[in-house]
Structure formats: C-alpha cells, structure tokens
PDB file of C-alpha atoms in Angstrom:
ATOM      1  CA  MET A   1     -37.890 -56.361 -48.998  1.00 50.00           C
ATOM      2  CA  THR A   2     -34.128 -56.034 -49.100  1.00 60.00           C
ATOM      3  CA  TYR A   3     -31.972 -57.579 -46.399  1.00 64.00           C
ATOM      4  CA  MET A   4     -28.418 -56.416 -45.816  1.00 67.00           C
ATOM      5  CA  TRP A   5     -25.578 -57.583 -43.621  1.00 75.00           C
ATOM      6  CA  PRO A   6     -23.165 -54.651 -43.899  1.00 80.00           C
ATOM      7  CA  SER A   7     -19.598 -54.775 -42.718  1.00 82.00           C
ATOM      8  CA  TYR A   8     -17.122 -51.904 -43.129  1.00 88.00           C
ATOM      9  CA  HIS A   9     -13.366 -52.411 -42.836  1.00 85.00           C
ATOM     10  CA  SER A  10     -11.000 -49.455 -42.578  1.00 86.00           C
ATOM     11  CA  LEU A  11      -7.956 -50.028 -44.753  1.00 85.00           C
ATOM     12  CA  THR A  12      -5.174 -48.855 -42.492  1.00 69.00           C
ATOM     13  CA  GLU A  13      -2.627 -49.566 -45.232  1.00 67.00           C
ATOM     14  CA  LEU A  14      -3.431 -46.103 -46.561  1.00 66.00           C
ATOM     15  CA  ASP A  15      -2.441 -44.327 -43.335  1.00 57.00           C
ATOM     16  CA  ASN A  16       0.958 -43.530 -44.808  1.00 50.00           C
ATOM     17  CA  LEU A  17      -0.664 -41.145 -47.293  1.00 55.00           C
ATOM     18  CA  GLY A  18      -0.960 -38.602 -44.493  1.00 57.00           C
ATOM     19  CA  GLN A  19      -4.533 -37.759 -45.334  1.00 68.00           C
ATOM     20  CA  GLN A  20      -7.384 -36.875 -43.027  1.00 86.00           C
ATOM     21  CA  TYR A  21      -9.699 -39.203 -44.947  1.00 93.00           C
ATOM     22  CA  GLU A  22     -10.125 -42.971 -44.819  1.00 93.00           C
ATOM     23  CA  LEU A  23     -10.767 -45.758 -47.292  1.00 94.00           C
ATOM     24  CA  TYR A  24     -13.182 -48.529 -46.360  1.00 93.00           C
ATOM     25  CA  LEU A  25     -13.903 -51.908 -47.870  1.00 92.00           C
ATOM     26  CA  TYR A  26     -17.578 -52.842 -47.759  1.00 91.00           C
ATOM     27  CA  LYS A  27     -18.314 -56.506 -47.267  1.00 85.00           C
ATOM     28  CA  GLU A  28     -21.802 -57.938 -47.550  1.00 78.00           C
ATOM     29  CA  GLY A  29     -22.396 -61.071 -45.517  1.00 69.00           C
ATOM     30  CA  ARG A  30     -22.432 -62.598 -42.105  1.00 62.00           C
ATOM     31  CA  GLN A  31     -18.839 -63.805 -41.905  1.00 62.00           C
ATOM     32  CA  SER A  32     -16.741 -62.090 -39.285  1.00 58.00           C
ATOM     33  CA  LEU A  33     -13.421 -60.702 -40.446  1.00 58.00           C
ATOM     34  CA  SER A  34     -10.979 -59.659 -37.764  1.00 61.00           C
ATOM     35  CA  ASN A  35      -8.902 -57.095 -39.645  1.00 60.00           C
ATOM     36  CA  SER A  36      -8.515 -55.227 -42.906  1.00 58.00           C
ATOM     37  CA  ARG A  37      -6.009 -57.732 -44.296  1.00 65.00           C
ATOM     38  CA  ASP A  38      -8.543 -60.546 -43.879  1.00 64.00           C
ATOM     39  CA  ALA A  39     -11.195 -58.373 -45.500  1.00 64.00           C
ATOM     40  CA  LEU A  40      -8.953 -57.577 -48.475  1.00 72.00           C
ATOM     41  CA  ALA A  41      -8.470 -61.295 -49.079  1.00 68.00           C
ATOM     42  CA  PHE A  42     -12.180 -61.488 -49.924  1.00 70.00           C
ATOM     43  CA  ALA A  43     -12.005 -58.543 -52.350  1.00 76.00           C
ATOM     44  CA  SER A  44     -11.173 -60.432 -55.531  1.00 78.00           C
ATOM     45  CA  GLY A  45     -13.813 -58.988 -57.859  1.00 86.00           C
ATOM     46  CA  PRO A  46     -13.464 -55.821 -59.910  1.00 90.00           C
ATOM     47  CA  PRO A  47     -12.854 -52.822 -57.618  1.00 93.00           C
ATOM     48  CA  VAL A  48     -15.455 -50.057 -57.390  1.00 95.00           C
ATOM     49  CA  LEU A  49     -14.764 -46.897 -55.384  1.00 96.00           C
ATOM     50  CA  PHE A  50     -17.835 -45.053 -54.077  1.00 96.00           C
ATOM     51  CA  LEU A  51     -17.561 -41.324 -53.364  1.00 96.00           C
ATOM     52  CA  HIS A  52     -20.353 -39.777 -51.331  1.00 95.00           C
ATOM     53  CA  GLY A  53     -21.583 -36.228 -51.780  1.00 93.00           C
ATOM     54  CA  SER A  54     -21.304 -33.132 -49.633  1.00 94.00           C
ATOM     55  CA  ASP A  55     -22.019 -33.863 -45.959  1.00 94.00           C
ATOM     56  CA  GLY A  56     -22.515 -37.544 -46.847  1.00 94.00           C
ATOM     57  CA  SER A  57     -21.293 -40.789 -45.349  1.00 96.00           C
ATOM     58  CA  TYR A  58     -19.161 -43.625 -46.690  1.00 95.00           C
ATOM     59  CA  LYS A  59     -21.910 -45.928 -45.401  1.00 94.00           C
ATOM     60  CA  GLN A  60     -24.104 -44.810 -48.306  1.00 95.00           C
ATOM     61  CA  VAL A  61     -22.270 -47.441 -50.363  1.00 94.00           C
ATOM     62  CA  ARG A  62     -24.355 -50.104 -48.623  1.00 92.00           C
ATOM     63  CA  SER A  63     -27.371 -50.080 -50.946  1.00 89.00           C
ATOM     64  CA  LEU A  64     -25.376 -50.258 -54.174  1.00 90.00           C
ATOM     65  CA  ALA A  65     -22.983 -52.875 -52.849  1.00 89.00           C
ATOM     66  CA  SER A  66     -25.693 -55.053 -51.367  1.00 85.00           C
ATOM     67  CA  GLU A  67     -27.791 -55.090 -54.530  1.00 86.00           C
ATOM     68  CA  THR A  68     -24.841 -55.825 -56.825  1.00 85.00           C
ATOM     69  CA  ALA A  69     -23.734 -58.715 -54.588  1.00 80.00           C
ATOM     70  CA  ARG A  70     -26.929 -60.709 -55.170  1.00 74.00           C
ATOM     71  CA  PRO A  71     -26.453 -61.508 -58.883  1.00 72.00           C
ATOM     72  CA  SER A  72     -22.842 -62.519 -58.217  1.00 68.00           C
ATOM     73  CA  GLU A  73     -23.877 -64.924 -55.483  1.00 69.00           C
ATOM     74  CA  ALA A  74     -26.440 -66.520 -57.784  1.00 70.00           C
ATOM     75  CA  SER A  75     -24.017 -66.890 -60.712  1.00 78.00           C
ATOM     76  CA  GLY A  76     -20.975 -67.924 -58.686  1.00 72.00           C
ATOM     77  CA  LYS A  77     -18.862 -65.160 -60.231  1.00 76.00           C
ATOM     78  CA  PRO A  78     -16.749 -62.842 -58.066  1.00 76.00           C
ATOM     79  CA  ALA A  79     -18.767 -59.961 -56.692  1.00 82.00           C
ATOM     80  CA  LEU A  80     -17.722 -56.394 -57.249  1.00 90.00           C
ATOM     81  CA  ALA A  81     -15.305 -55.305 -54.534  1.00 92.00           C
ATOM     82  CA  TRP A  82     -16.864 -52.125 -53.148  1.00 94.00           C
ATOM     83  CA  PHE A  83     -14.632 -49.554 -51.508  1.00 95.00           C
ATOM     84  CA  ALA A  84     -15.819 -46.234 -50.095  1.00 97.00           C
ATOM     85  CA  ALA A  85     -13.990 -43.015 -49.338  1.00 96.00           C
ATOM     86  CA  ASP A  86     -14.827 -41.416 -46.013  1.00 96.00           C
ATOM     87  CA  PHE A  87     -14.614 -37.661 -46.426  1.00 95.00           C
ATOM     88  CA  LYS A  88     -15.703 -37.152 -42.797  1.00 92.00           C
ATOM     89  CA  GLU A  89     -19.009 -35.514 -43.785  1.00 92.00           C
ATOM     90  CA  GLU A  90     -17.253 -32.403 -45.072  1.00 92.00           C
ATOM     91  CA  MET A  91     -19.420 -29.723 -46.678  1.00 92.00           C
ATOM     92  CA  SER A  92     -17.620 -29.867 -50.024  1.00 90.00           C
ATOM     93  CA  ALA A  93     -20.383 -28.050 -51.910  1.00 88.00           C
ATOM     94  CA  PHE A  94     -19.187 -24.754 -50.462  1.00 87.00           C
ATOM     95  CA  ASP A  95     -15.400 -25.002 -50.700  1.00 91.00           C
ATOM     96  CA  GLY A  96     -13.273 -25.773 -53.746  1.00 90.00           C
ATOM     97  CA  ALA A  97     -10.208 -26.457 -51.571  1.00 94.00           C
ATOM     98  CA  ILE A  98     -12.065 -29.353 -49.957  1.00 94.00           C
ATOM     99  CA  LEU A  99     -12.857 -30.799 -53.398  1.00 94.00           C
ATOM    100  CA  GLU A 100      -9.163 -30.560 -54.310  1.00 94.00           C
ATOM    101  CA  ARG A 101      -8.111 -32.405 -51.121  1.00 94.00           C
ATOM    102  CA  GLN A 102     -10.710 -35.083 -51.756  1.00 95.00           C
ATOM    103  CA  THR A 103      -9.552 -35.477 -55.354  1.00 95.00           C
ATOM    104  CA  ILE A 104      -5.925 -35.954 -54.277  1.00 94.00           C
ATOM    105  CA  PHE A 105      -7.045 -38.622 -51.813  1.00 94.00           C
ATOM    106  CA  VAL A 106      -9.125 -40.423 -54.454  1.00 94.00           C
ATOM    107  CA  VAL A 107      -6.223 -40.418 -56.929  1.00 94.00           C
ATOM    108  CA  ASP A 108      -4.020 -41.952 -54.206  1.00 92.00           C
ATOM    109  CA  CYS A 109      -6.727 -44.546 -53.461  1.00 94.00           C
ATOM    110  CA  VAL A 110      -7.053 -45.537 -57.124  1.00 93.00           C
ATOM    111  CA  LYS A 111      -3.282 -45.927 -57.444  1.00 92.00           C
ATOM    112  CA  TRP A 112      -3.183 -47.993 -54.246  1.00 91.00           C
ATOM    113  CA  LEU A 113      -6.049 -50.229 -55.421  1.00 92.00           C
ATOM    114  CA  ARG A 114      -4.384 -50.812 -58.795  1.00 91.00           C
ATOM    115  CA  GLN A 115      -1.127 -51.717 -57.075  1.00 90.00           C
ATOM    116  CA  HIS A 116      -2.928 -54.034 -54.638  1.00 89.00           C
ATOM    117  CA  TYR A 117      -4.642 -55.905 -57.484  1.00 88.00           C
ATOM    118  CA  ARG A 118      -1.394 -56.136 -59.453  1.00 88.00           C
ATOM    119  CA  GLN A 119       0.483 -57.603 -56.472  1.00 87.00           C
ATOM    120  CA  THR A 120      -2.287 -59.865 -55.192  1.00 84.00           C
ATOM    121  CA  TYR A 121      -3.945 -61.132 -58.366  1.00 82.00           C
ATOM    122  CA  ALA A 122      -1.348 -60.307 -61.044  1.00 77.00           C
ATOM    123  CA  ALA A 123      -4.089 -58.451 -62.856  1.00 76.00           C
ATOM    124  CA  ASP A 124      -4.366 -54.916 -64.130  1.00 80.00           C
ATOM    125  CA  MET A 125      -7.873 -54.127 -62.951  1.00 83.00           C
ATOM    126  CA  PRO A 126      -9.488 -50.823 -63.799  1.00 88.00           C
ATOM    127  CA  VAL A 127     -11.028 -49.077 -60.813  1.00 91.00           C
ATOM    128  CA  VAL A 128     -14.599 -47.922 -61.364  1.00 92.00           C
ATOM    129  CA  LEU A 129     -15.453 -44.605 -59.689  1.00 93.00           C
ATOM    130  CA  VAL A 130     -19.062 -44.061 -58.605  1.00 94.00           C
ATOM    131  CA  GLY A 131     -19.841 -40.613 -57.268  1.00 92.00           C
ATOM    132  CA  HIS A 132     -23.023 -39.302 -55.712  1.00 92.00           C
ATOM    133  CA  SER A 133     -23.690 -35.576 -56.155  1.00 90.00           C
ATOM    134  CA  MET A 134     -20.492 -33.675 -55.260  1.00 93.00           C
ATOM    135  CA  GLY A 135     -18.726 -37.036 -55.108  1.00 94.00           C
ATOM    136  CA  GLY A 136     -19.376 -37.132 -58.853  1.00 91.00           C
ATOM    137  CA  LEU A 137     -17.332 -33.965 -59.263  1.00 92.00           C
ATOM    138  CA  VAL A 138     -14.515 -35.528 -57.255  1.00 94.00           C
ATOM    139  CA  ALA A 139     -14.750 -38.679 -59.406  1.00 92.00           C
ATOM    140  CA  ARG A 140     -14.590 -36.554 -62.547  1.00 90.00           C
ATOM    141  CA  ALA A 141     -11.556 -34.597 -61.316  1.00 92.00           C
ATOM    142  CA  ALA A 142      -9.780 -37.805 -60.249  1.00 94.00           C
ATOM    143  CA  ALA A 143     -10.523 -39.471 -63.597  1.00 91.00           C
ATOM    144  CA  ILE A 144      -9.076 -36.478 -65.426  1.00 90.00           C
ATOM    145  CA  ALA A 145      -5.973 -36.555 -63.194  1.00 92.00           C
ATOM    146  CA  LEU A 146      -5.570 -40.284 -63.917  1.00 91.00           C
ATOM    147  CA  ALA A 147      -6.378 -40.024 -67.652  1.00 86.00           C
ATOM    148  CA  SER A 148      -2.743 -40.251 -68.728  1.00 78.00           C
ATOM    149  CA  GLU A 149      -2.361 -43.685 -67.121  1.00 73.00           C
ATOM    150  CA  ALA A 150      -2.854 -46.811 -69.210  1.00 63.00           C
ATOM    151  CA  GLY A 151      -6.256 -48.425 -69.034  1.00 60.00           C
ATOM    152  CA  SER A 152      -8.164 -45.309 -68.012  1.00 59.00           C
ATOM    153  CA  SER A 153     -11.643 -44.707 -69.384  1.00 61.00           C
ATOM    154  CA  GLN A 154     -14.147 -42.059 -68.402  1.00 60.00           C
ATOM    155  CA  TYR A 155     -17.936 -42.234 -68.391  1.00 63.00           C
ATOM    156  CA  PHE A 156     -20.183 -39.719 -66.658  1.00 60.00           C
ATOM    157  CA  LEU A 157     -23.906 -40.026 -66.046  1.00 61.00           C
ATOM    158  CA  SER A 158     -25.964 -37.269 -64.493  1.00 60.00           C
ATOM    159  CA  LEU A 159     -23.500 -35.362 -62.376  1.00 60.00           C
ATOM    160  CA  PRO A 160     -23.181 -31.623 -61.835  1.00 60.00           C
ATOM    161  CA  HIS A 161     -20.410 -30.744 -64.297  1.00 58.00           C
ATOM    162  CA  HIS A 162     -20.667 -27.042 -63.571  1.00 54.00           C
ATOM    163  CA  LEU A 163     -20.969 -25.177 -60.299  1.00 50.00           C
TER     164      LEU A 163
END
C-alpha cells in the first residue's frame, strides 16, 4: 500500500506573467509550510514540471512525486522538486489555440524555474518536463521553443506526436 501526504503550494511569483494558469509546487510530507516562499526553500532537488492532459488536474502529479520521493529519503539525497502546471481542466484535445496558450505558459514557467535555481542555488539546473497525454504535446512544443537555449535536451516516450 502506498501512503501519501500531499501538499500543493501555488507559486504566486508567477502572477506577473498575466496568464490564466497557475504553477504549483508539490511537497510530500507532513510539515506545514505557510506560504509559497517557505515551500520553495524546500525545493532544492532537480526541478521536474508535470503537465496534465486534456481535462486533467495538476493534482495528478501526486503519484509520480510521492513515489520518487521515497528513494531520495532513503539515500539522503535531495528529492526531485516536483512542480505542476494547472491548466484549469481545459479541454485542450479539441482546440489548438488552447495548446498554444498552455505552451507559452510552460515556456515562461521553465524560464522562471531556471532563473530561480540560478539565483537561489547558483546552479544551472535543467528542467525536466513530464507530460501526460495532451500534456505531452505541450511538453514537446515547449521543448522545441526552448531548444535554442543552452542546456536543453529533448526525450519523448509514448506521446501522441500527431493529431
């Protein structure tokens, strides 16, 4: 049986992007964190951005994040820092304009995460994009948009490349 203690923290620092979407930090554990700045202080491991599919929820990150936290706890190494985009359960499978908006938001999120890690940890950390279903298409489009930046790599496993 798997036990989880999920905690989601909205990162209000991204409000200035003027987007209708939100970025969340997922934190596994029982500690109580009062605000997003406190939560970000615990996000020292490599950043992973989860993108849910059409009509999905950012809370779907829970299973992946919870399971990847266990080996880190046992080894004492920093856990992956899981972030999740909240696309407000939009039906992106039926509208290319929605996919474009989501891609722009994800590109902004990746740039913000890279800047945050540079300022906080003086490290150039690559951001791993994990997309489920249509979120995989958004991840692919964002990776292509970011391909010209240093340190970008692209790997795709089982996502719908063609509509």
